[in-house]
Amino acid sequence: MGVDCTLFQQLVDLSARFRPSGRSLMLGRQGFRIEPPFAKSYEKSLRRAGIEEKRFHFVQEDGYSETLFRNLGLGEIETMDYAPYEGPVIQQDLNEPVPKSLHNQFGFIFDGGTIEHVFNVPQALENVYNMLKPGGRFVSANGMNGWVGHGMYQFSPELVWTFWKRKCQCLVHICAGIHKIPGTAKPLNFPDAAETGRRLRLKGKIPEGRMYLHYEVEKTTAKARTGSALQSDYELKWATA
């Protein structure tokens, strides 16, 4: 796991419009190293956000990313992981419910490719929701296309709208497909099928190579709905039948 140039660009953009309140958390201890072929892309993203520091200002000697988050103003980030080998602050199996002592604790949670490796995805997502405090934001980038064999899953935009918007009643600020290689393709912004009235039609629109499903959600004070999360276009059909 690690923050590559593309995810660096997304975090820089986030830092220009959001500052977390309270604790910050990353799922898995994310690494961060400069990718030489894209050196200019790091600098360009910093300049766009009005940040004058050079890319090396965000690197730490051991190759991890706490300095990156701190220097972007995203908090003194803690780490949660299943195993102790990378020194997480919180050792937790996301397949299981997190303890209530962690509920409503974090103003910012970052998942740079962890949940795709967790078998019990619904529980992992509920854990994130429970750990976020109202007003807190969750930023996720997991495999959407081109990552077969990397983790257990690749994800669909429908998961974002169904789980985070309708079940959890969160605000969805971003739901997009972004290419792993900077400059390869423009982001694909995915609308909510419940609002458009039709399922996404993406044939011929997804470029070759590895694509992230990148999304940013904000927890509100509204209570999550009970019961199962149901796919939006089917709900619409059932409601109008």
PDB file of C-alpha atoms in Angstrom:
ATOM      1  CA  MET A   1       0.000   0.000   0.000  1.00  0.00           C
ATOM      2  CA  GLY A   2       1.176   3.490  -0.680  1.00  0.00           C
ATOM      3  CA  VAL A   3       0.378   6.999  -1.816  1.00  0.00           C
ATOM      4  CA  ASP A   4       1.435   7.213  -5.462  1.00  0.00           C
ATOM      5  CA  CYS A   5       1.588  10.394  -7.535  1.00  0.00           C
ATOM      6  CA  THR A   6      -2.096  10.239  -8.444  1.00  0.00           C
ATOM      7  CA  LEU A   7      -3.219   9.857  -4.828  1.00  0.00           C
ATOM      8  CA  PHE A   8      -0.770  12.580  -3.795  1.00  0.00           C
ATOM      9  CA  GLN A   9      -2.553  14.914  -6.195  1.00  0.00           C
ATOM     10  CA  GLN A  10      -5.928  14.049  -4.664  1.00  0.00           C
ATOM     11  CA  LEU A  11      -4.643  14.659  -1.126  1.00  0.00           C
ATOM     12  CA  VAL A  12      -3.124  18.000  -2.123  1.00  0.00           C
ATOM     13  CA  ASP A  13      -6.470  19.027  -3.599  1.00  0.00           C
ATOM     14  CA  LEU A  14      -8.250  17.922  -0.425  1.00  0.00           C
ATOM     15  CA  SER A  15      -5.854  19.906   1.766  1.00  0.00           C
ATOM     16  CA  ALA A  16      -6.748  23.099  -0.089  1.00  0.00           C
ATOM     17  CA  ARG A  17     -10.415  22.868   0.966  1.00  0.00           C
ATOM     18  CA  PHE A  18     -10.572  20.750   4.114  1.00  0.00           C
ATOM     19  CA  ARG A  19      -8.910  20.690   7.531  1.00  0.00           C
ATOM     20  CA  PRO A  20      -9.876  17.866   9.892  1.00  0.00           C
ATOM     21  CA  SER A  21     -10.939  18.480  13.447  1.00  0.00           C
ATOM     22  CA  GLY A  22      -9.499  16.112  16.033  1.00  0.00           C
ATOM     23  CA  ARG A  23      -7.865  12.786  15.285  1.00  0.00           C
ATOM     24  CA  SER A  24      -6.914  11.485  11.830  1.00  0.00           C
ATOM     25  CA  LEU A  25      -6.534   7.851  10.795  1.00  0.00           C
ATOM     26  CA  MET A  26      -5.192   5.868   7.864  1.00  0.00           C
ATOM     27  CA  LEU A  27      -6.187   2.275   7.229  1.00  0.00           C
ATOM     28  CA  GLY A  28      -2.901   0.446   6.829  1.00  0.00           C
ATOM     29  CA  ARG A  29       0.363   2.317   7.174  1.00  0.00           C
ATOM     30  CA  GLN A  30       0.679   3.926   3.776  1.00  0.00           C
ATOM     31  CA  GLY A  31       4.076   4.407   2.203  1.00  0.00           C
ATOM     32  CA  PHE A  32       5.081   7.496   0.263  1.00  0.00           C
ATOM     33  CA  ARG A  33       8.009   7.852  -2.133  1.00  0.00           C
ATOM     34  CA  ILE A  34       8.512  10.166  -5.074  1.00  0.00           C
ATOM     35  CA  GLU A  35       8.066   8.412  -8.428  1.00  0.00           C
ATOM     36  CA  PRO A  36      10.833   9.925 -10.622  1.00  0.00           C
ATOM     37  CA  PRO A  37       8.938   9.751 -13.966  1.00  0.00           C
ATOM     38  CA  PHE A  38       6.239  12.013 -12.527  1.00  0.00           C
ATOM     39  CA  ALA A  39       8.403  14.492 -10.608  1.00  0.00           C
ATOM     40  CA  LYS A  40       6.912  17.515 -12.373  1.00  0.00           C
ATOM     41  CA  SER A  41       3.375  16.308 -11.624  1.00  0.00           C
ATOM     42  CA  TYR A  42       4.000  16.558  -7.870  1.00  0.00           C
ATOM     43  CA  GLU A  43       5.190  20.132  -8.198  1.00  0.00           C
ATOM     44  CA  LYS A  44       2.302  21.128 -10.475  1.00  0.00           C
ATOM     45  CA  SER A  45      -0.296  19.829  -8.034  1.00  0.00           C
ATOM     46  CA  LEU A  46       1.354  21.734  -5.182  1.00  0.00           C
ATOM     47  CA  ARG A  47       1.417  24.979  -7.170  1.00  0.00           C
ATOM     48  CA  ARG A  48      -2.269  24.572  -8.133  1.00  0.00           C
ATOM     49  CA  ALA A  49      -3.122  24.372  -4.441  1.00  0.00           C
ATOM     50  CA  GLY A  50      -1.015  27.434  -3.655  1.00  0.00           C
ATOM     51  CA  ILE A  51       1.608  25.412  -1.759  1.00  0.00           C
ATOM     52  CA  GLU A  52       5.155  26.715  -2.209  1.00  0.00           C
ATOM     53  CA  GLU A  53       7.058  23.782  -0.644  1.00  0.00           C
ATOM     54  CA  LYS A  54       8.823  21.294  -2.891  1.00  0.00           C
ATOM     55  CA  ARG A  55       7.764  17.659  -3.156  1.00  0.00           C
ATOM     56  CA  PHE A  56      10.642  16.507  -0.911  1.00  0.00           C
ATOM     57  CA  HIS A  57       9.131  18.480   1.971  1.00  0.00           C
ATOM     58  CA  PHE A  58       6.526  15.716   2.281  1.00  0.00           C
ATOM     59  CA  VAL A  59       8.869  12.697   2.302  1.00  0.00           C
ATOM     60  CA  GLN A  60      10.175  10.912   5.394  1.00  0.00           C
ATOM     61  CA  GLU A  61      13.286   8.743   5.641  1.00  0.00           C
ATOM     62  CA  ASP A  62      11.550   5.462   6.452  1.00  0.00           C
ATOM     63  CA  GLY A  63       9.305   5.663   3.385  1.00  0.00           C
ATOM     64  CA  TYR A  64       6.009   6.043   5.237  1.00  0.00           C
ATOM     65  CA  SER A  65       3.540   8.904   4.949  1.00  0.00           C
ATOM     66  CA  GLU A  66       2.887  10.526   8.335  1.00  0.00           C
ATOM     67  CA  THR A  67       4.967  13.547   7.265  1.00  0.00           C
ATOM     68  CA  LEU A  68       2.907  13.882   4.094  1.00  0.00           C
ATOM     69  CA  PHE A  69      -0.369  14.125   5.998  1.00  0.00           C
ATOM     70  CA  ARG A  70       1.074  16.403   8.672  1.00  0.00           C
ATOM     71  CA  ASN A  71       2.595  18.859   6.207  1.00  0.00           C
ATOM     72  CA  LEU A  72      -0.591  18.953   4.140  1.00  0.00           C
ATOM     73  CA  GLY A  73      -2.512  19.954   7.259  1.00  0.00           C
ATOM     74  CA  LEU A  74      -4.447  16.686   7.451  1.00  0.00           C
ATOM     75  CA  GLY A  75      -3.458  15.919  11.017  1.00  0.00           C
ATOM     76  CA  GLU A  76      -1.073  13.836  13.098  1.00  0.00           C
ATOM     77  CA  ILE A  77      -2.344  10.714  11.449  1.00  0.00           C
ATOM     78  CA  GLU A  78      -2.613   7.409  13.297  1.00  0.00           C
ATOM     79  CA  THR A  79      -2.449   3.989  11.683  1.00  0.00           C
ATOM     80  CA  MET A  80      -4.841   1.060  11.970  1.00  0.00           C
ATOM     81  CA  ASP A  81      -3.773  -2.352  10.703  1.00  0.00           C
ATOM     82  CA  TYR A  82      -4.467  -6.037  11.219  1.00  0.00           C
ATOM     83  CA  ALA A  83      -0.882  -7.074  11.949  1.00  0.00           C
ATOM     84  CA  PRO A  84       1.809  -5.405  14.080  1.00  0.00           C
ATOM     85  CA  TYR A  85       4.673  -5.655  11.591  1.00  0.00           C
ATOM     86  CA  GLU A  86       4.477  -2.043  10.361  1.00  0.00           C
ATOM     87  CA  GLY A  87       3.889  -0.597  13.798  1.00  0.00           C
ATOM     88  CA  PRO A  88       0.251   0.542  13.706  1.00  0.00           C
ATOM     89  CA  VAL A  89      -1.021   2.714  16.538  1.00  0.00           C
ATOM     90  CA  ILE A  90      -4.250   0.688  16.569  1.00  0.00           C
ATOM     91  CA  GLN A  91      -4.200  -3.025  15.839  1.00  0.00           C
ATOM     92  CA  GLN A  92      -7.617  -4.022  14.510  1.00  0.00           C
ATOM     93  CA  ASP A  93      -9.135  -6.619  12.206  1.00  0.00           C
ATOM     94  CA  LEU A  94     -11.553  -4.669   9.994  1.00  0.00           C
ATOM     95  CA  ASN A  95     -13.475  -7.891   9.400  1.00  0.00           C
ATOM     96  CA  GLU A  96     -14.745  -7.476  12.966  1.00  0.00           C
ATOM     97  CA  PRO A  97     -16.596  -4.563  14.610  1.00  0.00           C
ATOM     98  CA  VAL A  98     -14.339  -1.896  16.055  1.00  0.00           C
ATOM     99  CA  PRO A  99     -14.713  -1.246  19.795  1.00  0.00           C
ATOM    100  CA  LYS A 100     -17.172   1.468  20.790  1.00  0.00           C
ATOM    101  CA  SER A 101     -14.297   3.459  22.271  1.00  0.00           C
ATOM    102  CA  LEU A 102     -13.333   4.261  18.644  1.00  0.00           C
ATOM    103  CA  HIS A 103     -16.804   5.408  17.577  1.00  0.00           C
ATOM    104  CA  ASN A 104     -17.087   9.090  16.542  1.00  0.00           C
ATOM    105  CA  GLN A 105     -13.394   9.667  17.178  1.00  0.00           C
ATOM    106  CA  PHE A 106     -11.928  10.726  13.840  1.00  0.00           C
ATOM    107  CA  GLY A 107     -12.324  13.872  11.770  1.00  0.00           C
ATOM    108  CA  PHE A 108     -10.490  12.318   8.830  1.00  0.00           C
ATOM    109  CA  ILE A 109      -9.989   8.722   7.681  1.00  0.00           C
ATOM    110  CA  PHE A 110      -7.941   7.755   4.627  1.00  0.00           C
ATOM    111  CA  ASP A 111      -8.053   4.423   2.820  1.00  0.00           C
ATOM    112  CA  GLY A 112      -5.436   4.247   0.096  1.00  0.00           C
ATOM    113  CA  GLY A 113      -6.173   0.672  -0.932  1.00  0.00           C
ATOM    114  CA  THR A 114      -6.846  -1.334   2.222  1.00  0.00           C
ATOM    115  CA  ILE A 115     -10.522  -2.301   2.108  1.00  0.00           C
ATOM    116  CA  GLU A 116     -10.020  -4.190  -1.175  1.00  0.00           C
ATOM    117  CA  HIS A 117      -7.917  -6.621   0.885  1.00  0.00           C
ATOM    118  CA  VAL A 118     -10.576  -7.135   3.587  1.00  0.00           C
ATOM    119  CA  PHE A 119     -12.964 -10.048   3.060  1.00  0.00           C
ATOM    120  CA  ASN A 120     -15.885  -8.630   5.052  1.00  0.00           C
ATOM    121  CA  VAL A 121     -16.338  -5.367   3.139  1.00  0.00           C
ATOM    122  CA  PRO A 122     -19.745  -4.428   4.641  1.00  0.00           C
ATOM    123  CA  GLN A 123     -18.277  -4.674   8.139  1.00  0.00           C
ATOM    124  CA  ALA A 124     -15.187  -2.706   7.137  1.00  0.00           C
ATOM    125  CA  LEU A 125     -17.347   0.093   5.713  1.00  0.00           C
ATOM    126  CA  GLU A 126     -19.555   0.132   8.810  1.00  0.00           C
ATOM    127  CA  ASN A 127     -16.413   0.384  10.930  1.00  0.00           C
ATOM    128  CA  VAL A 128     -15.298   3.452   9.006  1.00  0.00           C
ATOM    129  CA  TYR A 129     -18.737   5.028   9.346  1.00  0.00           C
ATOM    130  CA  ASN A 130     -18.793   4.365  13.089  1.00  0.00           C
ATOM    131  CA  MET A 131     -15.286   5.755  13.619  1.00  0.00           C
ATOM    132  CA  LEU A 132     -16.009   8.994  11.742  1.00  0.00           C
ATOM    133  CA  LYS A 133     -17.455  11.821  13.785  1.00  0.00           C
ATOM    134  CA  PRO A 134     -20.130  14.120  12.303  1.00  0.00           C
ATOM    135  CA  GLY A 135     -18.454  16.546   9.946  1.00  0.00           C
ATOM    136  CA  GLY A 136     -15.575  14.129   9.437  1.00  0.00           C
ATOM    137  CA  ARG A 137     -14.539  12.957   6.000  1.00  0.00           C
ATOM    138  CA  PHE A 138     -13.574   9.586   4.597  1.00  0.00           C
ATOM    139  CA  VAL A 139     -11.388   9.495   1.492  1.00  0.00           C
ATOM    140  CA  SER A 140     -10.996   6.186  -0.306  1.00  0.00           C
ATOM    141  CA  ALA A 141      -9.095   4.984  -3.369  1.00  0.00           C
ATOM    142  CA  ASN A 142      -9.441   1.287  -4.132  1.00  0.00           C
ATOM    143  CA  GLY A 143      -9.316  -0.734  -7.318  1.00  0.00           C
ATOM    144  CA  MET A 144     -12.161  -0.186  -9.777  1.00  0.00           C
ATOM    145  CA  ASN A 145     -10.701  -1.709 -12.953  1.00  0.00           C
ATOM    146  CA  GLY A 146      -7.438  -3.363 -13.955  1.00  0.00           C
ATOM    147  CA  TRP A 147      -6.574  -4.644 -10.482  1.00  0.00           C
ATOM    148  CA  VAL A 148      -7.723  -8.271 -10.787  1.00  0.00           C
ATOM    149  CA  GLY A 149      -5.552 -10.440  -8.545  1.00  0.00           C
ATOM    150  CA  HIS A 150      -4.296  -7.484  -6.499  1.00  0.00           C
ATOM    151  CA  GLY A 151      -6.869  -7.721  -3.722  1.00  0.00           C
ATOM    152  CA  MET A 152     -10.058  -9.634  -3.059  1.00  0.00           C
ATOM    153  CA  TYR A 153     -12.303  -7.088  -4.766  1.00  0.00           C
ATOM    154  CA  GLN A 154     -12.713  -4.339  -7.325  1.00  0.00           C
ATOM    155  CA  PHE A 155     -15.427  -1.764  -6.573  1.00  0.00           C
ATOM    156  CA  SER A 156     -18.309  -0.076  -8.378  1.00  0.00           C
ATOM    157  CA  PRO A 157     -19.481   3.548  -8.003  1.00  0.00           C
ATOM    158  CA  GLU A 158     -22.889   2.137  -7.082  1.00  0.00           C
ATOM    159  CA  LEU A 159     -21.406   1.038  -3.752  1.00  0.00           C
ATOM    160  CA  VAL A 160     -20.631   4.662  -2.894  1.00  0.00           C
ATOM    161  CA  TRP A 161     -24.112   5.979  -3.649  1.00  0.00           C
ATOM    162  CA  THR A 162     -25.959   3.015  -2.147  1.00  0.00           C
ATOM    163  CA  PHE A 163     -23.999   2.605   1.073  1.00  0.00           C
ATOM    164  CA  TRP A 164     -22.668   6.058   1.869  1.00  0.00           C
ATOM    165  CA  LYS A 165     -25.462   8.270   0.578  1.00  0.00           C
ATOM    166  CA  ARG A 166     -28.624   6.249   1.060  1.00  0.00           C
ATOM    167  CA  LYS A 167     -27.851   3.905   3.934  1.00  0.00           C
ATOM    168  CA  CYS A 168     -25.510   6.156   5.933  1.00  0.00           C
ATOM    169  CA  GLN A 169     -27.016   9.494   4.798  1.00  0.00           C
ATOM    170  CA  CYS A 170     -23.587  10.988   4.213  1.00  0.00           C
ATOM    171  CA  LEU A 171     -22.730  13.743   1.761  1.00  0.00           C
ATOM    172  CA  VAL A 172     -20.847  12.446  -1.277  1.00  0.00           C
ATOM    173  CA  HIS A 173     -18.419  15.159  -2.390  1.00  0.00           C
ATOM    174  CA  ILE A 174     -16.541  13.086  -4.986  1.00  0.00           C
ATOM    175  CA  CYS A 175     -17.270   9.795  -6.731  1.00  0.00           C
ATOM    176  CA  ALA A 176     -14.923   9.300  -9.661  1.00  0.00           C
ATOM    177  CA  GLY A 177     -12.742   6.886 -11.569  1.00  0.00           C
ATOM    178  CA  ILE A 178      -9.146   8.092 -11.777  1.00  0.00           C
ATOM    179  CA  HIS A 179      -6.263   6.489 -13.654  1.00  0.00           C
ATOM    180  CA  LYS A 180      -3.247   5.321 -11.675  1.00  0.00           C
ATOM    181  CA  ILE A 181      -0.844   6.949 -14.150  1.00  0.00           C
ATOM    182  CA  PRO A 182      -1.062  10.763 -14.010  1.00  0.00           C
ATOM    183  CA  GLY A 183      -2.144  12.394 -17.249  1.00  0.00           C
ATOM    184  CA  THR A 184      -3.357   9.168 -18.866  1.00  0.00           C
ATOM    185  CA  ALA A 185      -7.049  10.042 -18.856  1.00  0.00           C
ATOM    186  CA  LYS A 186      -9.452  12.581 -17.444  1.00  0.00           C
ATOM    187  CA  PRO A 187     -11.357  11.529 -14.308  1.00  0.00           C
ATOM    188  CA  LEU A 188     -14.721   9.872 -14.873  1.00  0.00           C
ATOM    189  CA  ASN A 189     -17.298  11.491 -12.613  1.00  0.00           C
ATOM    190  CA  PHE A 190     -20.043   9.069 -11.656  1.00  0.00           C
ATOM    191  CA  PRO A 191     -23.575  10.386 -11.009  1.00  0.00           C
ATOM    192  CA  ASP A 192     -26.080   8.832  -8.652  1.00  0.00           C
ATOM    193  CA  ALA A 193     -28.268   6.373 -10.569  1.00  0.00           C
ATOM    194  CA  ALA A 194     -31.176   7.117  -8.234  1.00  0.00           C
ATOM    195  CA  GLU A 195     -31.139  10.721  -9.432  1.00  0.00           C
ATOM    196  CA  THR A 196     -30.503  10.089 -13.120  1.00  0.00           C
ATOM    197  CA  GLY A 197     -33.050   7.262 -13.240  1.00  0.00           C
ATOM    198  CA  ARG A 198     -30.710   4.921 -15.105  1.00  0.00           C
ATOM    199  CA  ARG A 199     -27.813   2.612 -14.365  1.00  0.00           C
ATOM    200  CA  LEU A 200     -24.331   3.771 -15.340  1.00  0.00           C
ATOM    201  CA  ARG A 201     -23.368   2.975 -18.943  1.00  0.00           C
ATOM    202  CA  LEU A 202     -19.573   2.773 -19.070  1.00  0.00           C
ATOM    203  CA  LYS A 203     -18.890   0.535 -22.060  1.00  0.00           C
ATOM    204  CA  GLY A 204     -16.039   2.048 -24.063  1.00  0.00           C
ATOM    205  CA  LYS A 205     -15.543   4.862 -21.556  1.00  0.00           C
ATOM    206  CA  ILE A 206     -13.061   3.261 -19.162  1.00  0.00           C
ATOM    207  CA  PRO A 207      -9.469   3.561 -20.432  1.00  0.00           C
ATOM    208  CA  GLU A 208      -6.981   0.702 -20.367  1.00  0.00           C
ATOM    209  CA  GLY A 209      -4.818   0.285 -17.304  1.00  0.00           C
ATOM    210  CA  ARG A 210      -5.437   0.491 -13.599  1.00  0.00           C
ATOM    211  CA  MET A 211      -8.277   2.697 -12.418  1.00  0.00           C
ATOM    212  CA  TYR A 212      -9.073   3.742  -8.862  1.00  0.00           C
ATOM    213  CA  LEU A 213     -12.567   4.286  -7.543  1.00  0.00           C
ATOM    214  CA  HIS A 214     -11.879   7.505  -5.673  1.00  0.00           C
ATOM    215  CA  TYR A 215     -14.492   8.994  -3.394  1.00  0.00           C
ATOM    216  CA  GLU A 216     -14.850  11.483  -0.582  1.00  0.00           C
ATOM    217  CA  VAL A 217     -17.781  11.415   1.822  1.00  0.00           C
ATOM    218  CA  GLU A 218     -18.756  13.537   4.813  1.00  0.00           C
ATOM    219  CA  LYS A 219     -20.620  12.145   7.791  1.00  0.00           C
ATOM    220  CA  THR A 220     -23.708  14.113   8.797  1.00  0.00           C
ATOM    221  CA  THR A 221     -25.715  14.171  12.014  1.00  0.00           C
ATOM    222  CA  ALA A 222     -28.473  12.110  10.376  1.00  0.00           C
ATOM    223  CA  LYS A 223     -28.733   8.545  11.662  1.00  0.00           C
ATOM    224  CA  ALA A 224     -27.850   5.693   9.326  1.00  0.00           C
ATOM    225  CA  ARG A 225     -30.815   3.708   8.091  1.00  0.00           C
ATOM    226  CA  THR A 226     -31.313   0.210   9.400  1.00  0.00           C
ATOM    227  CA  GLY A 227     -31.564  -2.861   7.207  1.00  0.00           C
ATOM    228  CA  SER A 228     -29.777  -3.800   4.023  1.00  0.00           C
ATOM    229  CA  ALA A 229     -28.352  -1.401   1.464  1.00  0.00           C
ATOM    230  CA  LEU A 230     -30.314  -1.878  -1.767  1.00  0.00           C
ATOM    231  CA  GLN A 231     -29.101  -0.964  -5.253  1.00  0.00           C
ATOM    232  CA  SER A 232     -30.558   2.361  -6.328  1.00  0.00           C
ATOM    233  CA  ASP A 233     -31.879   1.586  -9.804  1.00  0.00           C
ATOM    234  CA  TYR A 234     -33.762  -1.442  -8.504  1.00  0.00           C
ATOM    235  CA  GLU A 235     -35.235   0.592  -5.657  1.00  0.00           C
ATOM    236  CA  LEU A 236     -36.453   3.128  -8.201  1.00  0.00           C
ATOM    237  CA  LYS A 237     -38.076   0.419 -10.322  1.00  0.00           C
ATOM    238  CA  TRP A 238     -39.762  -1.149  -7.322  1.00  0.00           C
ATOM    239  CA  ALA A 239     -41.060   2.216  -6.150  1.00  0.00           C
ATOM    240  CA  THR A 240     -42.638   3.028  -9.523  1.00  0.00           C
ATOM    241  CA  ALA A 241     -43.908  -0.440 -10.426  1.00  0.00           C
TER     242      ALA A 241
END
